[in-house]
Structure formats: structure tokens, C-alpha cells
CSV table of N, CA and C in Angstrom, one decimal:
chain,number,residue,atom,x,y,z
A,522,UNK,N,122.0,139.8,40.2
A,522,UNK,CA,123.2,139.8,40.9
A,522,UNK,C,124.4,139.2,39.9
A,523,UNK,N,125.3,139.9,40.1
A,523,UNK,CA,126.7,139.3,39.3
A,523,UNK,C,127.8,139.0,40.3
A,524,UNK,N,128.7,138.3,39.9
A,524,UNK,CA,129.9,137.8,40.5
A,524,UNK,C,131.0,138.6,39.8
A,525,UNK,N,132.0,139.1,40.8
A,525,UNK,CA,133.2,139.6,40.0
A,525,UNK,C,134.5,138.8,40.6
A,526,UNK,N,135.3,138.4,39.8
A,526,UNK,CA,136.4,137.6,40.2
A,526,UNK,C,137.6,138.5,40.1
A,527,UNK,N,138.4,138.5,41.3
A,527,UNK,CA,139.7,139.1,41.3
A,527,UNK,C,140.8,138.1,40.9
A,528,UNK,N,141.1,137.9,39.8
A,528,UNK,CA,142.1,136.8,39.2
A,528,UNK,C,143.3,137.2,39.9
A,529,UNK,N,143.9,138.3,40.1
A,529,UNK,CA,145.1,138.5,40.8
A,529,UNK,C,145.1,137.9,42.4
A,530,UNK,N,143.8,137.9,43.1
A,530,UNK,CA,143.8,137.4,44.3
A,530,UNK,C,143.5,135.8,44.4
A,531,UNK,N,142.8,135.3,43.4
A,531,UNK,CA,142.6,133.8,43.2
A,531,UNK,C,143.7,133.0,43.5
A,532,UNK,N,143.7,132.0,44.2
A,532,UNK,CA,144.9,131.2,44.3
A,532,UNK,C,144.6,129.8,43.8
A,533,UNK,N,143.4,129.6,43.2
A,533,UNK,CA,143.1,128.3,42.8
A,533,UNK,C,142.8,127.1,43.8
A,534,UNK,N,142.3,127.5,45.3
A,534,UNK,CA,141.9,126.7,46.0
A,534,UNK,C,140.6,125.7,45.5
A,535,UNK,N,139.9,126.0,44.9
A,535,UNK,CA,138.7,125.2,44.3
A,535,UNK,C,137.6,125.2,45.2
A,536,UNK,N,137.6,126.0,46.2
A,536,UNK,CA,136.5,125.9,47.2
A,536,UNK,C,135.3,126.6,46.4
A,537,UNK,N,135.4,127.5,45.6
A,537,UNK,CA,134.0,127.9,44.8
A,537,UNK,C,133.8,127.0,43.9
A,538,UNK,N,134.3,126.1,43.4
A,538,UNK,CA,134.1,125.2,42.5
A,538,UNK,C,133.3,123.9,43.2
A,539,UNK,N,133.8,123.9,44.4
A,539,UNK,CA,132.9,122.6,45.1
A,539,UNK,C,131.7,123.3,45.5
A,540,UNK,N,131.6,124.6,46.0
A,540,UNK,CA,130.5,125.1,46.2
A,540,UNK,C,129.5,125.3,45.3
A,541,UNK,N,130.1,125.7,43.8
A,541,UNK,CA,129.0,126.0,42.8
A,541,UNK,C,129.5,125.6,41.4
A,542,UNK,N,129.7,124.2,41.3
A,542,UNK,CA,130.3,123.5,40.1
A,542,UNK,C,129.6,124.1,39.0
A,543,UNK,N,128.5,124.5,38.8
A,543,UNK,CA,127.7,125.0,37.8
A,543,UNK,C,128.3,126.3,37.2
A,544,UNK,N,129.1,126.9,38.1
A,544,UNK,CA,129.6,128.4,37.9
A,544,UNK,C,130.9,128.3,37.8
A,545,UNK,N,131.9,127.6,38.6
A,545,UNK,CA,133.2,127.7,38.8
A,545,UNK,C,133.8,126.3,38.2
A,546,UNK,N,135.0,126.4,37.6
A,546,UNK,CA,135.9,125.1,37.4
A,546,UNK,C,137.3,125.6,37.4
A,547,UNK,N,138.2,124.9,37.8
A,547,UNK,CA,139.7,125.1,37.7
A,547,UNK,C,140.1,124.3,36.5
A,548,UNK,N,140.8,125.0,35.6
A,548,UNK,CA,141.4,124.3,34.5
A,548,UNK,C,142.6,123.6,34.9
A,549,UNK,N,143.4,122.9,33.9
A,549,UNK,CA,144.1,122.2,34.0
A,549,UNK,C,145.8,122.7,34.8
A,550,UNK,N,145.8,124.1,34.6
A,550,UNK,CA,146.8,124.9,35.2
A,550,UNK,C,146.4,125.4,36.5
A,551,UNK,N,145.0,125.0,37.0
A,551,UNK,CA,144.7,125.6,38.2
A,551,UNK,C,144.3,127.0,38.2
A,552,UNK,N,143.8,127.5,37.1
A,552,UNK,CA,143.1,128.9,36.9
A,552,UNK,C,141.7,128.7,36.8
A,553,UNK,N,140.9,129.7,37.5
A,553,UNK,CA,139.5,129.7,37.6
A,553,UNK,C,139.0,130.1,36.4
A,554,UNK,N,138.0,129.1,35.8
A,554,UNK,CA,137.2,129.5,35.0
A,554,UNK,C,135.7,129.9,35.5
A,555,UNK,N,135.1,130.9,35.2
A,555,UNK,CA,133.9,131.2,35.6
A,555,UNK,C,133.1,131.4,34.2
A,556,UNK,N,132.1,130.5,34.3
A,556,UNK,CA,131.1,130.4,33.2
A,556,UNK,C,130.1,131.5,32.9
A,557,UNK,N,130.0,132.2,34.0
A,557,UNK,CA,129.0,133.3,33.8
A,557,UNK,C,129.7,134.7,33.9
A,558,UNK,N,130.7,134.7,33.4
A,558,UNK,CA,131.6,136.1,33.4
A,558,UNK,C,130.7,137.1,32.7
A,559,UNK,N,130.5,138.2,33.5
A,559,UNK,CA,129.7,139.3,32.7
A,559,UNK,C,128.3,139.2,32.4
A,560,UNK,N,127.8,138.0,33.1
A,560,UNK,CA,126.4,137.6,33.0
A,560,UNK,C,125.8,137.7,34.2
A,561,UNK,N,124.5,138.0,34.6
A,561,UNK,CA,123.7,137.8,35.7
A,561,UNK,C,123.6,136.5,36.3
A,562,UNK,N,123.7,136.1,37.4
A,562,UNK,CA,123.6,134.7,37.8
A,562,UNK,C,121.9,134.5,38.1
A,563,UNK,N,121.7,133.2,37.3
A,563,UNK,CA,120.0,132.9,37.3
A,563,UNK,C,119.6,132.5,38.8
A,564,UNK,N,118.4,132.9,39.1
A,564,UNK,CA,117.9,132.5,40.3
A,564,UNK,C,118.2,131.2,41.0
A,565,UNK,N,118.4,130.2,40.2
A,565,UNK,CA,118.4,128.7,40.7
A,565,UNK,C,119.7,128.4,41.1
A,566,UNK,N,120.6,129.6,40.6
A,566,UNK,CA,122.2,129.3,40.9
A,566,UNK,C,122.5,130.4,42.2
A,567,UNK,N,121.5,131.2,42.6
A,567,UNK,CA,122.2,132.1,43.4
A,567,UNK,C,122.6,131.8,44.8
A,568,UNK,N,121.9,130.8,45.5
A,568,UNK,CA,122.2,130.2,46.7
A,568,UNK,C,123.7,129.6,46.6
A,569,UNK,N,124.0,128.6,45.5
A,569,UNK,CA,125.5,128.2,45.4
A,569,UNK,C,126.4,129.3,45.0
A,570,UNK,N,126.2,130.3,44.6
A,570,UNK,CA,126.9,131.7,44.2
A,570,UNK,C,127.1,132.2,45.3
A,571,UNK,N,126.1,132.7,46.2
A,571,UNK,CA,126.5,133.3,47.3
A,571,UNK,C,127.3,132.3,48.2
A,572,UNK,N,127.2,131.2,48.4
A,572,UNK,CA,128.0,130.3,49.1
A,572,UNK,C,129.8,130.2,48.8
A,573,UNK,N,129.5,130.3,47.3
A,573,UNK,CA,131.1,130.4,46.8
A,573,UNK,C,131.7,131.6,47.2
A,574,UNK,N,130.9,132.8,47.3
A,574,UNK,CA,131.6,134.1,47.5
A,574,UNK,C,132.0,134.1,49.0
A,575,UNK,N,131.2,133.7,49.8
A,575,UNK,CA,131.4,133.6,51.2
A,575,UNK,C,132.4,132.9,51.9
A,576,UNK,N,132.6,131.6,51.0
A,576,UNK,CA,133.7,130.7,51.5
A,576,UNK,C,135.1,130.6,50.8
A,577,UNK,N,135.1,131.8,49.9
A,577,UNK,CA,136.4,131.8,49.0
A,577,UNK,C,137.4,132.3,50.3
A,578,UNK,N,138.5,131.5,50.3
A,578,UNK,CA,139.5,131.8,51.6
A,578,UNK,C,140.4,132.8,51.3
A,579,UNK,N,140.3,133.5,50.2
A,579,UNK,CA,141.2,134.4,49.7
A,579,UNK,C,140.4,136.0,49.4
A,580,UNK,N,139.1,135.7,49.6
A,580,UNK,CA,138.4,136.8,49.2
A,580,UNK,C,138.4,137.2,47.7
A,581,UNK,N,138.5,136.3,46.8
A,581,UNK,CA,138.8,136.8,45.4
A,581,UNK,C,137.4,136.8,44.6
A,582,UNK,N,136.4,136.5,45.4
A,582,UNK,CA,134.8,136.8,44.5
A,582,UNK,C,134.2,137.7,45.3
A,583,UNK,N,133.4,138.7,44.6
A,583,UNK,CA,132.6,139.4,45.4
A,583,UNK,C,131.1,139.6,44.7
A,584,UNK,N,130.1,139.9,45.4
A,584,UNK,CA,128.7,140.2,44.7
A,584,UNK,C,128.5,141.5,44.4
A,585,UNK,N,127.7,141.7,43.3
A,585,UNK,CA,127.1,142.9,43.1
A,585,UNK,C,125.8,142.7,42.4
A,586,UNK,N,124.9,143.7,42.7
A,586,UNK,CA,123.6,143.7,42.3
A,586,UNK,C,123.2,144.3,41.2
């Protein structure tokens, strides 16, 4: 499983960071930093990753297998 971030869509609400702080952080400018860019999500982080995708208020995240 991979997560794709649509940076043009992201508005920096931080909901993904709250759901999966191991995967997402907002930098000082409010831009999203995704720690697993281009890498598969480890099994132990899949549940929070899925929650972050499902709760993004602007649908800036999507899952791919």
C-alpha cells in the first residue's frame, strides 16, 4: 500500500498529522511533509494511514496498492 499526496489540493488542515503523526507533519509554513514519500506503508502503520486518507477534509490523500 502506498499513499499519494495531491499537494495542489492540500490546504494544511493537519488532520492527517493528527491521525498518523508517524507519517505526516506540517512544516513551519504549513506545508505537508510525508515521511514515506514513494515508499510502501509498513503493516504497523496501515490503520493510521487509512484513517488519514479517509479523514482528509479536502481529499488530498489517496491510497494505492
